[in-house]
PDB file of C-alpha atoms in Angstrom:
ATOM      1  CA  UNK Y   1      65.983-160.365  23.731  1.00 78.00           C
ATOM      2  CA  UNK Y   2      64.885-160.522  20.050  1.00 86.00           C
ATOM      3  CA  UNK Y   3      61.798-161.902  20.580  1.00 86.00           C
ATOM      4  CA  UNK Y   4      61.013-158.889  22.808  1.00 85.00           C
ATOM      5  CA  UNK Y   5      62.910-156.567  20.100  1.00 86.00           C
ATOM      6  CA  UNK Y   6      60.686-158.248  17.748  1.00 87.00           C
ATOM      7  CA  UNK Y   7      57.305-157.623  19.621  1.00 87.00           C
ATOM      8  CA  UNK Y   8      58.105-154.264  20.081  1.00 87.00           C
ATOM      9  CA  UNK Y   9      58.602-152.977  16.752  1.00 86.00           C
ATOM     10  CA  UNK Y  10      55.234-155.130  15.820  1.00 86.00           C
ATOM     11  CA  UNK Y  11      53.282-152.899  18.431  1.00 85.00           C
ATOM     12  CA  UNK Y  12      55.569-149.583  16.699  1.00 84.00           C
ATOM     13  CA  UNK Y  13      54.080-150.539  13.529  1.00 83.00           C
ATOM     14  CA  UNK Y  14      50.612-150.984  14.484  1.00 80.00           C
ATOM     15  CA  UNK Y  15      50.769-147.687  15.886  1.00 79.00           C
ATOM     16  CA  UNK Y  16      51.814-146.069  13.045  1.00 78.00           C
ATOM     17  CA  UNK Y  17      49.713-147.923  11.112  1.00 75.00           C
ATOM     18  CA  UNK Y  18      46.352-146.289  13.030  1.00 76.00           C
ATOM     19  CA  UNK Y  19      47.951-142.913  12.975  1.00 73.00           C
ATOM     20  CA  UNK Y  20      48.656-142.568   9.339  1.00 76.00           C
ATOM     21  CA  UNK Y  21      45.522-144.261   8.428  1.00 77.00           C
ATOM     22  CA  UNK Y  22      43.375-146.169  10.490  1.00 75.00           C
ATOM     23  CA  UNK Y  23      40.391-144.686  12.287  1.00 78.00           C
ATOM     24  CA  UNK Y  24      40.453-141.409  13.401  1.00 79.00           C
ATOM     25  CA  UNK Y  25      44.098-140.925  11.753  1.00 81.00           C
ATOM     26  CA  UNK Y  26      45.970-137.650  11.079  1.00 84.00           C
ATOM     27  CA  UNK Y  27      44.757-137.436   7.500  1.00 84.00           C
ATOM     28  CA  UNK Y  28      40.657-137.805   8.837  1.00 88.00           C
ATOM     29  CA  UNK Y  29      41.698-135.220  11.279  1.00 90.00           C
ATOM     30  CA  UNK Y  30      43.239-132.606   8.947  1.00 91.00           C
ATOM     31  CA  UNK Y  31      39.924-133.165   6.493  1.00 92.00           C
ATOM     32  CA  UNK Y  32      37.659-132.428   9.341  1.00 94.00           C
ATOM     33  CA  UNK Y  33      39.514-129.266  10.557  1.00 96.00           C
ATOM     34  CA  UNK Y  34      39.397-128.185   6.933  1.00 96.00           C
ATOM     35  CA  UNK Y  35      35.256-128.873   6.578  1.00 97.00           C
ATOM     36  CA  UNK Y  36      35.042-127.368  10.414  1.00 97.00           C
ATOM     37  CA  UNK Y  37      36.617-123.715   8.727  1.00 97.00           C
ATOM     38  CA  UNK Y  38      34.457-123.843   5.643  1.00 98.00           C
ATOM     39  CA  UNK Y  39      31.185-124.536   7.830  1.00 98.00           C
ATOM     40  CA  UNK Y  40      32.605-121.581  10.489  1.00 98.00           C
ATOM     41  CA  UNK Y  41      33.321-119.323   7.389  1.00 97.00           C
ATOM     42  CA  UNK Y  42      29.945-119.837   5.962  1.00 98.00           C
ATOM     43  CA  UNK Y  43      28.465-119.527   9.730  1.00 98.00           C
ATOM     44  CA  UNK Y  44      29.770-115.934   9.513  1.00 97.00           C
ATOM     45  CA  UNK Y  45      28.891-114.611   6.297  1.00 97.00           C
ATOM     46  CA  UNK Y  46      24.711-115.918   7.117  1.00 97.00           C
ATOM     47  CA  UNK Y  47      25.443-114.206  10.400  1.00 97.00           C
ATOM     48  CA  UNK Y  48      26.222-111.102   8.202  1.00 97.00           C
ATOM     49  CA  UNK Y  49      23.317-111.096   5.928  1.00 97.00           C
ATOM     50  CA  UNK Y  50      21.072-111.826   8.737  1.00 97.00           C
ATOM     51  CA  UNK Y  51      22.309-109.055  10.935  1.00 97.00           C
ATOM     52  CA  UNK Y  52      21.805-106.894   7.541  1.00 94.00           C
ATOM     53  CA  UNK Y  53      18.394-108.033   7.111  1.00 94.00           C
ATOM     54  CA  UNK Y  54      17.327-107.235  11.118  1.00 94.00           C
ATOM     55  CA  UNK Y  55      18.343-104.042  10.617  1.00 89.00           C
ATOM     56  CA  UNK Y  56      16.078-103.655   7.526  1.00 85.00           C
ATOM     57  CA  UNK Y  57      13.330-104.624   9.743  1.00 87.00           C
ATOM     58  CA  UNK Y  58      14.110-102.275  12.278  1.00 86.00           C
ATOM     59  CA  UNK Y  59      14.523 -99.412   9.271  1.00 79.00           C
ATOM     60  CA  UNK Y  60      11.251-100.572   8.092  1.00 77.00           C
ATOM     61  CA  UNK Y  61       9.180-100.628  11.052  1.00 81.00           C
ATOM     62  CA  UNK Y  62      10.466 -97.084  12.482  1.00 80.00           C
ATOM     63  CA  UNK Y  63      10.564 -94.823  10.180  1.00 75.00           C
ATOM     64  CA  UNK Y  64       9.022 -93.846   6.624  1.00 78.00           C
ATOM     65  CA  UNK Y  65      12.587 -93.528   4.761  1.00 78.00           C
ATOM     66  CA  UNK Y  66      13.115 -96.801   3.936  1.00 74.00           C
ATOM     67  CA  UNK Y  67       9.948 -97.134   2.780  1.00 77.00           C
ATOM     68  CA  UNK Y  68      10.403 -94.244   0.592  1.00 80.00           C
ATOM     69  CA  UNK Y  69      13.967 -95.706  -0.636  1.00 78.00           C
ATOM     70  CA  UNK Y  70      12.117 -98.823  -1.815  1.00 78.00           C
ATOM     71  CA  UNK Y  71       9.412 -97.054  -3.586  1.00 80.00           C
ATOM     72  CA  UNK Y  72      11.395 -94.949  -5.164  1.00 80.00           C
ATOM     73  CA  UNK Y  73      14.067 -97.919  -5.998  1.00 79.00           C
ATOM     74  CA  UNK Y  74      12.024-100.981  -6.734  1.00 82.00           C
ATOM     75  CA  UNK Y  75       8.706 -99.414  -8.113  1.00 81.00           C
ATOM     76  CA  UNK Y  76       9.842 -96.088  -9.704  1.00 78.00           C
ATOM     77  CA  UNK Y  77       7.755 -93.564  -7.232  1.00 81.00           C
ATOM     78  CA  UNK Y  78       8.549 -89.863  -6.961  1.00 83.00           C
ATOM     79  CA  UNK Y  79       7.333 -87.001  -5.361  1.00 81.00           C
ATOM     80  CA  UNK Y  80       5.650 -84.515  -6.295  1.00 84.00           C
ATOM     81  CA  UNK Y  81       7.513 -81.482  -7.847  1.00 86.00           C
ATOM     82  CA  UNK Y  82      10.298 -82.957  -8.807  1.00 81.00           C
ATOM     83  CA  UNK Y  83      11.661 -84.647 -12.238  1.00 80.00           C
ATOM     84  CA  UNK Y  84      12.455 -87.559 -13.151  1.00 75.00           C
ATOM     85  CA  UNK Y  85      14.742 -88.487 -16.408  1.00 76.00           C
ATOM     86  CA  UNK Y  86      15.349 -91.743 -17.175  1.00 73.00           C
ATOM     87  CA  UNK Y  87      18.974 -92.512 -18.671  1.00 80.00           C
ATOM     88  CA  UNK Y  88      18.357 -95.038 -21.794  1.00 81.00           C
ATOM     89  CA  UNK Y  89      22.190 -96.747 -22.913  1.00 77.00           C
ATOM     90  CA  UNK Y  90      22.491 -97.291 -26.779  1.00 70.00           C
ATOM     91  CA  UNK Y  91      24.808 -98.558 -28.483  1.00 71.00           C
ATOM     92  CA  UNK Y  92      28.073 -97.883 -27.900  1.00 65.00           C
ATOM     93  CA  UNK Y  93      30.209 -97.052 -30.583  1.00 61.00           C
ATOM     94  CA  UNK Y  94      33.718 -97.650 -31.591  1.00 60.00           C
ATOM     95  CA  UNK Y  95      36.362 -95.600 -33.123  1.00 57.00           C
ATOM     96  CA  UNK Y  96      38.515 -97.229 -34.946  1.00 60.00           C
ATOM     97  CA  UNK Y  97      42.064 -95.911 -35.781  1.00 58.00           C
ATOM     98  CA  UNK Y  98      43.896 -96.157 -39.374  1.00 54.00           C
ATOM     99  CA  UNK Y  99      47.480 -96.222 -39.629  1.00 56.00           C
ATOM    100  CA  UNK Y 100      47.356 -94.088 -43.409  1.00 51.00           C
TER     101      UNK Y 100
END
């Protein structure tokens, strides 16, 4: 009986000893689940940007509006009869307070 007692904790051990850290243990498992959300995250944020850049496209190749936002963003165009004024920050100044 305790040689069978014996064998069977042997085969408990070796058991545990794969689960905890052997191949394909709990700890291997957890990491991958882990990388698996990151990659799924970042998955869904390009999915994002590229839905936002389709619909640029589709902006772009239908009407003239967007075109007209990006002229008038990116290269400064206006149209005619109207005015532009360009806002120039300085230096911002600070008021100090005395305690007299």
């Amino acid at each position: 009986m305790k040689p069978l007692l014996l064998l069977g904790c042997l085969l408990l051990g070796l058991m545990q000893y794969r689960l905890w850290w052997g191949d394909n243990s709990l700890a291997e498992y957890f990491h991958l689940e882990h990388q698996i959300a990151e990659q799924q995250q970042n998955n869904d944020e390009l999915d994002a940007r590229n839905q936002a850049l389709k619909e640029e496209i589709l902006d772009l190749r239908s009407g003239k509006e967007a075109i007209e936002e990006r002229a008038r963003n990116e290269l400064g165009f206006i149209k005619k009869g109207e005015t532009f004024y360009r806002v120039v920050g300085g230096e911002q100044r600070s008021m100090t307070v005395s305690n007299n």
